[in-house]
Short mmCIF file of C-alpha atoms in Angstrom, two decimals:
data_model
loop_
_atom_site.label_atom_id
_atom_site.label_comp_id
_atom_site.label_asym_id
_atom_site.label_seq_id
_atom_site.Cartn_x
_atom_site.Cartn_y
_atom_site.Cartn_z
CA UNK A 1307 0.02 0.02 0.06
CA UNK A 1308 1.41 3.39 -1.09
CA UNK A 1309 2.14 6.12 1.47
CA UNK A 1310 -0.41 8.44 -0.24
CA UNK A 1311 -3.16 5.79 -0.03
CA UNK A 1312 -2.40 5.21 3.69
CA UNK A 1313 -2.65 8.96 4.39
CA UNK A 1314 -6.01 9.08 2.55
CA UNK A 1315 -7.39 6.13 4.43
CA UNK A 1316 -6.28 7.60 7.72
CA UNK A 1317 -7.92 10.90 6.82
CA UNK A 1318 -11.19 9.09 6.00
CA UNK A 1319 -11.01 7.27 9.30
CA UNK A 1320 -10.55 10.45 11.20
CA UNK A 1321 -13.39 12.10 9.35
CA UNK A 1322 -15.69 9.17 10.11
CA UNK A 1323 -14.84 9.25 13.78
CA UNK A 1324 -15.47 12.99 13.93
CA UNK A 1325 -18.85 12.51 12.29
CA UNK A 1326 -19.73 9.73 14.72
CA UNK A 1327 -18.77 11.81 17.72
CA UNK A 1328 -20.59 14.81 16.40
CA UNK A 1329 -23.80 12.84 15.73
CA UNK A 1330 -23.62 11.35 19.21
CA UNK A 1331 -23.20 14.78 20.80
CA UNK A 1332 -26.33 16.01 18.95
CA UNK A 1333 -28.40 13.04 20.02
CA UNK A 1334 -27.14 12.70 23.59
CA UNK A 1335 -25.85 16.11 24.39
CA UNK A 1336 -22.13 16.80 25.12
CA UNK A 1337 -22.29 16.12 28.92
CA UNK A 1338 -24.17 12.79 28.41
CA UNK A 1339 -21.86 11.82 25.64
CA UNK A 1340 -18.73 12.07 27.85
CA UNK A 1341 -20.17 11.27 31.32
CA UNK A 1342 -22.04 8.20 30.14
CA UNK A 1343 -20.06 7.42 27.06
CA UNK A 1344 -18.24 4.42 28.38
CA UNK A 1345 -21.41 2.82 29.71
CA UNK A 1346 -23.23 3.38 26.45
CA UNK A 1347 -20.39 2.03 24.40
CA UNK A 1348 -20.21 -1.13 26.68
CA UNK A 1349 -24.00 -1.52 26.36
CA UNK A 1350 -23.88 -1.23 22.54
CA UNK A 1351 -21.04 -3.73 22.40
CA UNK A 1352 -22.89 -6.15 24.64
CA UNK A 1353 -25.93 -5.87 22.41
CA UNK A 1354 -23.91 -6.45 19.24
CA UNK A 1355 -22.04 -9.43 20.74
CA UNK A 1356 -25.20 -11.06 22.17
CA UNK A 1357 -24.47 -10.54 25.85
CA UNK A 1358 -27.52 -8.24 26.09
CA UNK A 1359 -30.69 -9.80 24.53
CA UNK A 1360 -33.95 -7.99 23.93
CA UNK A 1361 -36.70 -9.78 25.81
CA UNK A 1362 -40.10 -8.25 25.05
CA UNK A 1363 -38.74 -4.74 25.04
CA UNK A 1364 -36.16 -4.86 27.77
CA UNK A 1365 -32.61 -6.25 27.64
CA UNK A 1366 -31.32 -9.09 29.84
CA UNK A 1367 -27.63 -9.75 30.40
CA UNK A 1368 -26.21 -13.23 30.03
CA UNK A 1369 -22.77 -14.86 29.86
CA UNK A 1370 -22.03 -18.11 27.97
CA UNK A 1371 -18.96 -20.29 28.29
CA UNK A 1372 -17.85 -23.85 27.83
CA UNK A 1373 -19.08 -26.55 25.37
CA UNK A 1374 -21.06 -29.69 25.40
CA UNK A 1375 -24.55 -30.87 26.20
CA UNK A 1376 -26.72 -30.55 28.20
CA UNK A 1377 -26.38 -26.80 28.78
CA UNK A 1378 -26.39 -25.77 32.45
CA UNK A 1379 -28.44 -22.67 33.29
CA UNK A 1380 -27.79 -21.00 36.62
CA UNK A 1381 -30.66 -19.00 38.29
CA UNK A 1382 -29.60 -17.07 41.41
CA UNK A 1383 -31.46 -16.15 44.60
CA UNK A 1384 -33.59 -13.15 45.30
CA UNK A 1385 -31.87 -9.90 44.39
CA UNK A 1386 -28.71 -11.66 43.35
CA UNK A 1387 -27.12 -11.34 39.96
CA UNK A 1388 -25.10 -13.70 37.78
CA UNK A 1389 -21.77 -12.89 39.51
CA UNK A 1390 -22.89 -14.25 42.89
CA UNK A 1391 -22.08 -17.77 41.67
CA UNK A 1392 -18.42 -16.96 41.90
CA UNK A 1393 -16.11 -19.57 40.31
CA UNK A 1394 -18.75 -22.31 40.13
CA UNK A 1395 -19.75 -21.68 36.51
CA UNK A 1396 -16.10 -21.60 35.43
CA UNK A 1397 -15.66 -25.10 36.94
CA UNK A 1398 -18.76 -26.48 35.28
CA UNK A 1399 -17.67 -24.88 31.98
CA UNK A 1400 -14.72 -27.20 31.91
CA UNK A 1401 -16.94 -30.04 30.88
CA UNK A 1402 -20.30 -28.44 29.87
CA UNK A 1403 -21.82 -25.35 28.31
CA UNK A 1404 -22.90 -22.79 30.97
CA UNK A 1405 -25.25 -19.92 31.03
CA UNK A 1406 -25.50 -17.34 33.80
CA UNK A 1407 -27.72 -14.31 33.55
CA UNK A 1408 -29.11 -11.30 35.37
CA UNK A 1409 -32.82 -11.31 35.91
CA UNK A 1410 -34.62 -8.02 35.00
CA UNK A 1411 -33.66 -5.11 37.25
CA UNK A 1412 -30.43 -6.85 38.44
CA UNK A 1413 -26.81 -6.43 37.46
CA UNK A 1414 -26.65 -5.19 33.83
CA UNK A 1415 -30.25 -6.15 32.93
CA UNK A 1416 -32.98 -3.56 32.37
CA UNK A 1417 -35.98 -3.43 34.74
CA UNK A 1418 -38.89 -5.64 33.61
CA UNK A 1419 -42.59 -5.39 33.70
CA UNK A 1420 -44.55 -5.89 36.91
CA UNK A 1421 -45.96 -7.73 38.72
CA UNK A 1422 -42.91 -9.96 39.12
CA UNK A 1423 -43.57 -13.56 40.02
CA UNK A 1424 -41.95 -16.90 39.07
CA UNK A 1425 -44.34 -17.18 36.11
CA UNK A 1426 -43.04 -13.88 34.67
CA UNK A 1427 -39.38 -14.73 35.43
CA UNK A 1428 -39.74 -18.18 33.72
CA UNK A 1429 -41.27 -16.66 30.65
CA UNK A 1430 -38.45 -14.14 30.42
CA UNK A 1431 -35.83 -16.73 30.79
CA UNK A 1432 -37.47 -18.93 28.15
CA UNK A 1433 -37.55 -16.01 25.75
CA UNK A 1434 -33.99 -15.09 26.61
CA UNK A 1435 -32.70 -18.54 25.83
CA UNK A 1436 -34.66 -18.82 22.66
CA UNK A 1437 -33.53 -15.43 21.32
CA UNK A 1438 -29.87 -16.34 22.32
CA UNK A 1439 -30.12 -19.42 20.15
CA UNK A 1440 -29.90 -21.86 23.11
CA UNK A 1441 -32.08 -24.90 22.48
CA UNK A 1442 -31.14 -27.22 25.32
CA UNK A 1443 -31.63 -29.69 26.73
CA UNK A 1444 -30.99 -27.75 29.96
CA UNK A 1445 -29.95 -28.68 33.41
CA UNK A 1446 -31.38 -25.89 35.59
CA UNK A 1447 -29.52 -24.88 38.70
CA UNK A 1448 -31.60 -22.78 41.08
CA UNK A 1449 -30.60 -21.19 44.37
CA UNK A 1450 -33.39 -19.94 46.78
CA UNK A 1451 -35.94 -18.11 44.51
CA UNK A 1452 -34.08 -19.58 41.61
CA UNK A 1453 -35.19 -22.99 42.82
CA UNK A 1454 -38.82 -21.97 42.55
CA UNK A 1455 -38.10 -20.64 39.00
CA UNK A 1456 -36.25 -23.78 37.97
CA UNK A 1457 -39.13 -26.02 38.96
CA UNK A 1458 -41.71 -23.94 37.28
CA UNK A 1459 -39.63 -23.84 34.13
CA UNK A 1460 -39.41 -27.60 34.17
CA UNK A 1461 -43.22 -27.78 34.61
CA UNK A 1462 -43.84 -25.31 31.81
CA UNK A 1463 -41.32 -26.63 29.38
CA UNK A 1464 -40.74 -30.34 30.33
CA UNK A 1465 -39.20 -31.29 26.97
CA UNK A 1466 -36.51 -28.61 27.38
CA UNK A 1467 -35.26 -29.74 30.84
CA UNK A 1468 -32.96 -32.70 31.33
CA UNK A 1469 -32.41 -32.26 35.11
CA UNK A 1470 -32.66 -30.04 38.18
CA UNK A 1471 -30.17 -29.00 40.79
CA UNK A 1472 -31.79 -27.17 43.73
CA UNK A 1473 -29.45 -25.33 46.15
CA UNK A 1474 -31.06 -24.22 49.40
CA UNK A 1475 -34.18 -23.78 47.19
CA UNK A 1476 -37.20 -22.03 48.33
CA UNK A 1477 -40.23 -24.20 49.12
CA UNK A 1478 -43.72 -23.17 48.17
CA UNK A 1479 -45.00 -23.84 51.65
CA UNK A 1480 -42.23 -22.16 53.56
CA UNK A 1481 -43.67 -18.65 53.57
CA UNK A 1482 -46.91 -19.39 55.41
CA UNK A 1483 -45.15 -21.89 57.70
CA UNK A 1484 -42.46 -19.36 58.64
CA UNK A 1485 -45.04 -16.57 59.05
CA UNK A 1486 -46.98 -18.72 61.51
CA UNK A 1487 -43.87 -18.99 63.70
CA UNK A 1488 -43.29 -15.22 63.94
CA UNK A 1489 -44.74 -12.68 66.39
CA UNK A 1490 -47.29 -10.38 64.86
CA UNK A 1491 -45.12 -7.32 64.09
CA UNK A 1492 -42.30 -9.45 62.64
CA UNK A 1493 -44.83 -11.53 60.73
CA UNK A 1494 -46.41 -8.51 59.08
CA UNK A 1495 -43.02 -7.19 58.00
CA UNK A 1496 -41.95 -10.65 56.72
CA UNK A 1497 -45.11 -11.08 54.59
CA UNK A 1498 -44.79 -7.63 53.21
CA UNK A 1499 -41.23 -8.33 52.12
CA UNK A 1500 -42.17 -11.71 50.64
CA UNK A 1501 -45.22 -10.21 48.97
CA UNK A 1502 -43.09 -7.99 46.76
CA UNK A 1503 -41.67 -5.23 48.99
CA UNK A 1504 -38.14 -6.33 48.31
CA UNK A 1505 -35.32 -5.03 46.16
CA UNK A 1506 -36.29 -7.20 43.16
CA UNK A 1507 -40.05 -6.52 43.59
CA UNK A 1508 -40.84 -10.27 43.26
CA UNK A 1509 -44.01 -11.48 44.89
CA UNK A 1510 -42.85 -14.74 46.45
CA UNK A 1511 -46.26 -15.52 47.93
CA UNK A 1512 -47.84 -15.43 44.47
CA UNK A 1513 -44.87 -17.43 43.08
CA UNK A 1514 -45.47 -20.14 45.66
CA UNK A 1515 -49.17 -20.23 44.61
CA UNK A 1516 -48.01 -20.62 40.97
CA UNK A 1517 -45.85 -23.66 41.83
CA UNK A 1518 -48.64 -25.29 43.81
CA UNK A 1519 -51.03 -24.97 40.91
CA UNK A 1520 -48.54 -26.10 38.26
CA UNK A 1521 -48.63 -29.90 38.65
CA UNK A 1522 -46.05 -32.60 39.01
CA UNK A 1523 -42.56 -32.85 37.55
CA UNK A 1524 -41.80 -35.48 35.05
CA UNK A 1525 -39.21 -38.15 35.95
CA UNK A 1526 -35.78 -36.57 35.62
CA UNK A 1527 -32.41 -36.49 37.50
CA UNK A 1528 -32.79 -34.24 40.60
CA UNK A 1529 -30.11 -33.12 43.08
CA UNK A 1530 -31.00 -31.24 46.25
CA UNK A 1531 -28.23 -29.48 48.14
CA UNK A 1532 -29.03 -27.84 51.54
CA UNK A 1533 -27.02 -26.11 54.17
CA UNK A 1534 -27.41 -27.54 57.66
CA UNK A 1535 -28.71 -24.18 58.90
CA UNK A 1536 -29.29 -20.67 57.71
CA UNK A 1537 -29.62 -17.19 59.15
CA UNK A 1538 -33.37 -17.48 59.69
CA UNK A 1539 -33.20 -20.85 61.44
CA UNK A 1540 -30.16 -20.13 63.54
CA UNK A 1541 -30.06 -22.51 66.46
CA UNK A 1542 -33.86 -22.63 67.14
CA UNK A 1543 -34.91 -26.28 67.22
CA UNK A 1544 -38.45 -25.57 65.82
CA UNK A 1545 -37.00 -23.51 62.97
CA UNK A 1546 -34.32 -26.13 62.21
CA UNK A 1547 -36.95 -28.84 62.14
CA UNK A 1548 -39.15 -26.90 59.74
CA UNK A 1549 -36.21 -26.17 57.45
CA UNK A 1550 -35.14 -29.82 57.42
CA UNK A 1551 -38.72 -30.93 56.72
CA UNK A 1552 -39.17 -28.57 53.79
CA UNK A 1553 -35.80 -29.25 52.26
CA UNK A 1554 -36.31 -33.02 52.61
CA UNK A 1555 -39.62 -32.80 50.80
CA UNK A 1556 -37.87 -31.30 47.74
CA UNK A 1557 -36.15 -34.64 47.20
CA UNK A 1558 -39.57 -36.22 46.54
CA UNK A 1559 -40.65 -33.79 43.93
CA UNK A 1560 -39.72 -36.18 41.05
CA UNK A 1561 -41.84 -39.33 40.78
CA UNK A 1562 -39.88 -42.35 42.11
CA UNK A 1563 -37.33 -40.27 43.89
CA UNK A 1564 -36.36 -40.98 47.51
#
């Protein structure tokens, strides 16, 4: 390539960059361009590269890594984004394809429509996976609220799910059982929080009702992992017994399971 041609190409590149910056300044305003420029560029790049996917008018953020089948989809607990899984997805990605994502309103995802219940979250995840070109079969890994979502997903789309891993998963009967053990002022505050007055605005009481009405899981591999105790149960014998009872019942969700 001649020196003159290189100079011309460089000049064209500079002109195009100037036009791009100028157009952005007109659309966004000078202050917004430079204050929020990096975030906007990152968002645009994530959309182009498929890390942000349009789900019914709002964008959800997902990460994909690893190869193989089935694909493992991680769904985190209430108000927890994709990064809360730490190094676990990387370990799984050494032998399987892995997807982590931020539900609407968390992490890098846009806010989603309300009301927010497991039914809405499942439909958004299903659309996200379809638009991202992920066809399954899926092993769904759900922690806490993510456990309710994983179960409902398997009930709504049984042919897409190859197995479930429930990690300290929420149980549809836990909210009323826990509420019954609390004194009145604490009970009212608890039910208000679980009814949607939480950071993610998810109505867990309605989500529990959706699970109860959804039917029975098909036979599939199921793993239930539970901590011996949690912050709510502490060392209280009655609370520990309730927790053990509810977690043990998750093992029997699949026909023929122990």
